[in-house]
C-alpha cells in the first residue's frame, strides 16, 4: 500500500495529524499531490461549502465560530479553512482567531486549517479548492472558508465554495460603496453582522436598495440576513439561507455551471504546467543548445525552433 493510501485510510478514520499531512501535500503541491487528488476526487461534491468574505474586523471569524457550533449541534462534522490575509494589519487578528476557535478545536468533529497566502491569487484559489476538496472527500459535512476583503483575490478564493457570504456591519456606509462593484459578482448571501449594534436596519435597507438597482445575474436574489455572531441572533436564519441557496444552485444548474468553470480552469492550469514541465525537461537534456546553434547558423528560424521544440523531434 502506498504512503498516500495509508495516509488516506488513517485520515478517513478521523486522525487529525494525517488529515493535516494530506492537506499540506495538496496545498503545497508536494510529490503525491496528484495521487491524493486521484484517490479523493470521486468522493467530492457532498459537503456544504460556504465562504465568508468582507472587510477586516466585520466578524467573519466570530461568525464562523458561531456557525461551527450550530452545525455541530445538528451532528455535522465541520471543517474551517482560514485563508491567512497578506495584509500586516490583520496578521495579529488571525492569531486571535486561533485562540477564539480553540474551544472548538478540541472537538473531534471540528477540523481547523490555516492556509498560507503565497501571494499569487490564482495559486491560492486553486490550493484552497484542492484543500476544500480533500476535506469534502474525507467526509466533512460542512466546510467554512474565511477570507479577508472583497478584492479580486478574495473573489477567486471565494470561488472554491458553493455559497459566498459577504459580511458587512452597521454604519459601514463606505464599506458598502466599496463592495458595490464586486457585490453582484460574488455574493450569494449578504450578511449584516454585529446587528446588536445601532444602525443595522439602515444598513439592511441600503443593501436591499442596492440589490434592487442591480441587474440580477441569475434568478437568485441574494437575501440580506442580519446576524450577531456575539449573541447568536440570526445564526439559524443564516444556516437556512445557506440551505436554500444550495438547493437553488442544484436545481437551477448554477452549481454545475460554477463547477464547469472551475474545472475548465483547473484542467487548463494543469495542462499548462505539464506541457511546460515536459518542455523544460526536454530542454534540460541539452536539446536547446543544439537548436540555438541551428538558428544562429540560419538552418532554422526562431519560429521553426519553437515548432521543433514543441514537436520534440529534429527538423533539418
Ligand atoms: N458587537 C459585536 N461584535 C462582534 C460581532 N462579531 C464579531 N464581533 C467582534 O468584532 C471583532 C472582530 O471580529 P473577528 O471575528 O475577528 O472579525 P474578522 O472579520 O474575522 O476579522 P479579520 O479576520 O481580521 O478580517 C472582535 O472583537 C469580535 O468580538 C457581533 O456580532 N457583534
Ligand atoms: Mg478573521
Coordinates of C-alpha atoms and ligand atoms in Angstrom, one line a residue:
X1 CA 0.0 0.0 0.0
X2 CA 1.4 3.4 -0.9
X3 CA 2.1 6.0 1.7
X4 CA -0.7 8.2 0.3
X5 CA -3.2 5.3 0.6
X6 CA -2.1 4.7 4.2
X7 CA -2.4 8.4 5.0
X8 CA -5.9 8.5 3.4
X9 CA -7.0 5.4 5.3
X10 CA -6.0 6.9 8.6
X11 CA -7.4 10.3 7.7
X12 CA -10.7 8.7 6.9
X13 CA -10.9 7.3 10.5
X14 CA -10.6 10.9 11.7
X15 CA -6.9 11.1 12.6
X16 CA -6.2 14.8 12.7
X17 CA -2.4 14.6 12.1
X18 CA -3.0 12.5 8.9
X19 CA -5.6 14.9 7.6
X20 CA -3.3 17.8 8.2
X21 CA -0.5 16.0 6.3
X22 CA -2.7 15.2 3.3
X23 CA -3.8 18.8 3.2
X24 CA -0.2 20.0 3.2
X25 CA 0.6 17.7 0.3
X26 CA -2.1 19.1 -1.9
X27 CA -1.7 22.7 -0.7
X28 CA 2.0 22.8 -1.4
X29 CA 1.8 20.5 -4.5
X30 CA 4.3 18.2 -2.9
X31 CA 5.1 14.9 -4.6
X32 CA 2.0 12.8 -4.1
X33 CA -0.4 15.7 -4.7
X34 CA -1.7 14.2 -7.9
X35 CA -2.2 10.8 -6.1
X36 CA -4.2 12.5 -3.3
X37 CA -6.5 14.2 -5.9
X38 CA -6.9 10.9 -7.9
X39 CA -7.8 9.0 -4.8
X40 CA -10.3 11.6 -3.4
X41 CA -11.8 13.4 -6.4
X42 CA -14.7 10.9 -6.9
X43 CA -15.8 11.4 -3.3
X44 CA -16.1 15.2 -3.5
X45 CA -19.3 17.1 -4.1
X46 CA -21.2 16.1 -0.9
X47 CA -20.2 18.7 1.6
X48 CA -21.9 22.1 2.1
X49 CA -19.1 24.6 1.1
X50 CA -19.6 28.1 2.4
X51 CA -17.2 31.1 2.0
X52 CA -17.1 34.2 4.2
X53 CA -15.6 37.4 2.9
X54 CA -15.8 41.0 3.9
X55 CA -13.7 43.8 5.4
X56 CA -11.3 43.2 8.2
X57 CA -13.0 43.1 11.6
X58 CA -16.5 42.5 10.2
X59 CA -16.7 39.4 12.4
X60 CA -16.0 36.7 9.9
X61 CA -14.1 34.5 12.4
X62 CA -16.6 35.0 15.2
X63 CA -19.4 34.2 12.8
X64 CA -17.6 31.1 11.5
X65 CA -17.1 30.0 15.1
X66 CA -20.8 30.5 15.9
X67 CA -21.8 28.6 12.8
X68 CA -19.4 25.8 13.6
X69 CA -21.0 25.3 17.0
X70 CA -24.5 25.5 15.4
X71 CA -23.7 22.9 12.7
X72 CA -22.1 20.7 15.3
X73 CA -25.4 20.7 17.2
X74 CA -27.0 19.2 14.1
X75 CA -24.4 16.4 14.2
X76 CA -22.5 17.6 11.2
X77 CA -18.7 17.3 11.1
X78 CA -17.3 20.8 10.3
X79 CA -14.0 21.9 8.7
X80 CA -12.9 25.5 8.9
X81 CA -10.3 26.8 6.4
X82 CA -8.9 30.2 7.2
X83 CA -7.0 31.8 4.4
X84 CA -4.4 34.0 6.0
X85 CA -4.5 37.6 4.8
X86 CA -1.4 39.0 3.5
X87 CA -2.1 42.4 5.0
X88 CA 0.1 43.2 8.0
X89 CA -2.9 45.0 9.6
X90 CA -4.7 41.7 10.1
X91 CA -1.9 39.4 10.9
X92 CA -2.4 39.7 14.6
X93 CA -6.1 39.2 14.3
X94 CA -5.6 35.7 12.8
X95 CA -3.6 34.7 15.9
X96 CA -6.6 36.0 17.9
X97 CA -8.9 33.8 15.7
X98 CA -6.9 30.7 16.6
X99 CA -7.4 31.5 20.2
X100 CA -11.1 32.2 19.8
X101 CA -11.6 29.0 17.9
X102 CA -9.7 26.9 20.4
X103 CA -12.7 25.7 22.3
X104 CA -14.0 24.1 19.1
X105 CA -10.7 22.6 18.0
X106 CA -10.8 20.2 21.0
X107 CA -13.9 18.6 19.4
X108 CA -13.1 15.7 17.0
X109 CA -15.9 16.7 14.8
X110 CA -14.2 20.1 14.0
X111 CA -11.1 20.5 12.0
X112 CA -9.4 23.9 11.6
X113 CA -6.9 24.7 8.9
X114 CA -5.0 27.9 8.2
X115 CA -3.7 28.4 4.7
X116 CA -0.6 30.4 4.0
X117 CA -1.1 33.1 1.4
X118 CA 1.6 32.5 -1.1
X119 CA 1.0 35.9 -2.8
X120 CA -0.3 34.6 -6.1
X121 CA -4.1 34.8 -6.0
X122 CA -4.7 32.2 -8.8
X123 CA -2.4 29.8 -7.0
X124 CA -4.1 30.4 -3.7
X125 CA -7.6 29.9 -5.1
X126 CA -6.5 26.6 -6.6
X127 CA -4.8 25.5 -3.4
X128 CA -7.9 26.4 -1.5
X129 CA -10.1 24.5 -3.9
X130 CA -7.9 21.4 -3.5
X131 CA -7.8 21.6 0.3
X132 CA -11.6 22.1 0.4
X133 CA -12.0 19.1 -2.0
X134 CA -9.9 16.8 0.2
X135 CA -11.9 17.8 3.3
X136 CA -15.1 17.2 1.4
X137 CA -13.9 13.7 0.4
X138 CA -12.8 12.9 3.9
X139 CA -16.4 13.2 4.9
X140 CA -16.7 16.7 6.5
X141 CA -20.3 17.7 6.1
X142 CA -19.7 21.4 6.2
X143 CA -16.6 23.3 5.1
X144 CA -16.5 27.0 6.1
X145 CA -13.8 29.1 4.3
X146 CA -12.8 32.6 5.7
X147 CA -11.0 35.1 3.5
X148 CA -10.4 38.8 4.1
X149 CA -11.6 41.6 1.9
X150 CA -13.6 41.9 -1.3
X151 CA -10.9 42.3 -3.9
X152 CA -10.2 40.2 -6.9
X153 CA -8.1 37.9 -4.8
X154 CA -10.9 37.1 -2.4
X155 CA -13.3 36.8 -5.3
X156 CA -11.1 34.0 -6.7
X157 CA -10.8 32.3 -3.4
X158 CA -14.5 32.5 -2.8
X159 CA -15.0 30.5 -6.0
X160 CA -13.6 27.5 -4.1
X161 CA -17.0 27.3 -2.4
X162 CA -20.7 26.9 -3.5
X163 CA -22.2 29.7 -1.4
X164 CA -20.5 33.0 -0.7
X165 CA -21.5 35.1 2.3
X166 CA -20.4 38.8 2.1
X167 CA -20.3 40.4 5.5
X168 CA -20.8 44.0 6.4
X169 CA -21.6 45.8 9.6
X170 CA -24.0 48.5 10.7
X171 CA -23.0 52.0 9.7
X172 CA -20.3 50.8 7.3
X173 CA -21.5 53.2 4.5
X174 CA -18.1 53.4 3.0
X175 CA -17.7 49.7 3.0
X176 CA -21.0 49.4 1.2
X177 CA -19.7 51.7 -1.5
X178 CA -16.5 49.7 -1.7
X179 CA -18.2 46.4 -2.0
X180 CA -20.8 47.7 -4.5
X181 CA -18.7 46.9 -7.5
X182 CA -18.0 43.3 -6.6
X183 CA -21.2 42.6 -4.8
X184 CA -23.3 41.3 -7.6
X185 CA -20.5 39.2 -8.9
X186 CA -19.7 37.2 -5.8
X187 CA -22.3 37.5 -3.1
X188 CA -24.9 34.8 -2.7
X189 CA -25.9 35.9 0.7
X190 CA -25.4 39.4 2.3
X191 CA -24.9 39.3 6.0
X192 CA -25.2 42.4 8.2
X193 CA -23.2 41.2 11.2
X194 CA -22.9 43.0 14.6
X195 CA -26.7 43.6 14.3
X196 CA -26.6 44.0 18.1
X197 CA -25.2 47.5 17.3
X198 CA -27.2 50.5 16.3
X199 CA -27.8 51.2 12.6
X200 CA -28.4 47.6 11.4
X201 CA -31.8 48.5 10.0
X202 CA -30.4 51.3 7.8
X203 CA -27.6 49.0 6.5
X204 CA -30.1 46.3 5.6
X205 CA -32.2 49.0 3.8
X206 CA -29.1 50.3 1.9
X207 CA -28.1 46.8 0.8
X208 CA -31.6 45.9 -0.2
X209 CA -31.9 49.1 -2.3
X210 CA -28.5 48.4 -3.9
X211 CA -29.7 44.9 -4.8
X212 CA -32.9 46.4 -6.3
X213 CA -30.8 48.7 -8.5
X214 CA -28.6 46.0 -9.9
X215 CA -29.5 43.6 -12.7
X216 CA -29.5 40.1 -11.2
X217 CA -27.1 37.7 -12.9
X218 CA -29.4 34.8 -12.2
X219 CA -32.8 34.0 -10.8
X220 CA -31.2 34.0 -7.3
X221 CA -31.8 37.2 -5.3
X222 CA -29.2 37.4 -2.6
X223 CA -31.1 37.7 0.8
X224 CA -29.9 40.2 3.3
X225 CA -29.6 38.5 6.7
X226 CA -28.8 40.2 10.0
X227 CA -26.7 38.3 12.5
X228 CA -24.9 38.9 15.7
X229 CA -22.1 36.4 16.0
X230 CA -21.7 37.6 19.5
X231 CA -25.2 36.8 20.9
X232 CA -26.2 34.2 18.3
X233 CA -29.0 36.2 16.6
X234 CA -29.7 35.2 13.1
X235 CA -27.4 32.1 13.0
X236 CA -30.3 29.8 12.3
X237 CA -31.6 32.2 9.6
X238 CA -28.1 32.1 8.0
X239 CA -28.0 28.3 8.1
X240 CA -31.4 28.2 6.5
X241 CA -30.4 30.7 3.8
X242 CA -27.3 28.6 3.0
X243 CA -29.5 25.6 2.6
X244 CA -31.9 27.5 0.3
X245 CA -29.1 28.7 -1.8
X246 CA -27.6 25.2 -2.1
X247 CA -31.0 23.8 -3.1
X248 CA -31.5 26.6 -5.7
X249 CA -28.0 26.1 -7.1
X250 CA -28.5 22.4 -7.6
X251 CA -32.0 22.9 -9.1
X252 CA -31.1 25.8 -11.4
X253 CA -27.9 24.3 -12.8
X254 CA -25.9 27.1 -11.2
X255 CA -23.8 24.7 -9.1
X256 CA -22.9 22.7 -12.2
X257 CA -22.2 25.9 -14.2
X258 CA -19.7 27.1 -11.5
X259 CA -18.2 23.6 -11.4
X260 CA -17.7 23.6 -15.1
X261 CA -15.9 26.9 -14.9
X262 CA -13.7 25.8 -12.0
X263 CA -12.8 22.5 -13.7
X264 CA -12.1 24.1 -17.0
X265 CA -9.7 26.5 -15.3
X266 CA -8.1 23.7 -13.3
X267 CA -7.6 21.4 -16.3
X268 CA -6.2 24.4 -18.3
X269 CA -3.7 25.1 -15.5
X270 CA -2.7 21.5 -15.1
X271 CA -2.2 21.2 -18.8
X272 CA -0.1 24.3 -18.9
X273 CA 2.0 23.1 -16.0
X274 CA 2.6 19.7 -17.5
X275 CA 3.5 21.0 -21.0
X276 CA 5.9 23.5 -19.6
X277 CA 7.5 20.9 -17.3
X278 CA 7.9 18.4 -20.1
X279 CA 9.4 21.1 -22.3
X280 CA 11.8 22.1 -19.6
X281 CA 12.8 18.5 -19.1
X282 CA 13.5 18.1 -22.8
X283 CA 15.5 21.4 -22.8
X284 CA 17.4 20.2 -19.8
X285 CA 18.6 17.2 -21.7
X286 CA 20.6 19.6 -23.9
X287 CA 18.3 20.0 -26.9
X288 CA 18.2 23.8 -26.6
X289 CA 21.9 24.4 -27.3
X290 CA 21.7 22.5 -30.5
X291 CA 18.6 24.3 -31.7
X292 CA 20.0 27.7 -30.8
X293 CA 23.1 26.9 -32.9
X294 CA 20.9 25.9 -35.8
X295 CA 19.1 29.2 -35.5
X296 CA 22.3 31.2 -35.3
X297 CA 23.7 29.2 -38.3
X298 CA 20.5 30.1 -40.2
X299 CA 19.5 26.5 -40.6
X300 CA 16.4 27.3 -38.7
X301 CA 14.4 30.5 -37.9
X302 CA 13.2 31.2 -34.3
X303 CA 9.6 30.2 -35.1
X304 CA 10.9 27.0 -36.6
X305 CA 12.9 26.4 -33.4
X306 CA 9.7 26.6 -31.3
X307 CA 8.0 24.3 -33.7
X308 CA 10.8 21.9 -33.4
X309 CA 10.8 22.0 -29.6
X310 CA 7.1 21.5 -29.4
X311 CA 7.1 18.6 -31.8
X312 CA 10.0 17.1 -29.9
X313 CA 11.9 16.0 -32.9
X314 CA 14.7 17.5 -35.0
X315 CA 13.9 19.0 -38.3
X316 CA 16.8 19.7 -40.6
Ligands
LIG1 N1 -20.9 43.6 18.9 C1 -20.4 42.6 18.1 N2 -19.2 42.4 18.0 C2 -18.8 41.3 17.2 C3 -19.7 40.5 16.5 N3 -19.0 39.7 15.7 C4 -17.7 39.9 15.9 N4 -17.5 40.9 16.8 C5 -16.3 41.5 17.3 O1 -15.6 42.1 16.2 C6 -14.2 41.9 16.3 C7 -13.6 41.4 15.1 O2 -14.2 40.1 14.9 P1 -13.5 39.0 14.0 O3 -14.4 37.8 14.1 O4 -12.0 38.8 14.4 O5 -13.5 39.7 12.6 P2 -12.9 39.2 11.2 O6 -13.8 39.7 10.2 O7 -12.7 37.7 11.3 O8 -11.6 40.0 11.2 P3 -10.3 39.7 10.3 O9 -10.1 38.2 10.2 O10 -9.2 40.4 10.9 O11 -10.6 40.3 9.0 C8 -14.0 41.1 17.6 O12 -13.7 41.9 18.7 C9 -15.3 40.4 17.8 O13 -15.6 40.1 19.1 C10 -21.1 40.8 16.7 O14 -22.0 40.2 16.1 N5 -21.4 41.8 17.5
LIG2 MG1 -10.9 36.6 11.0

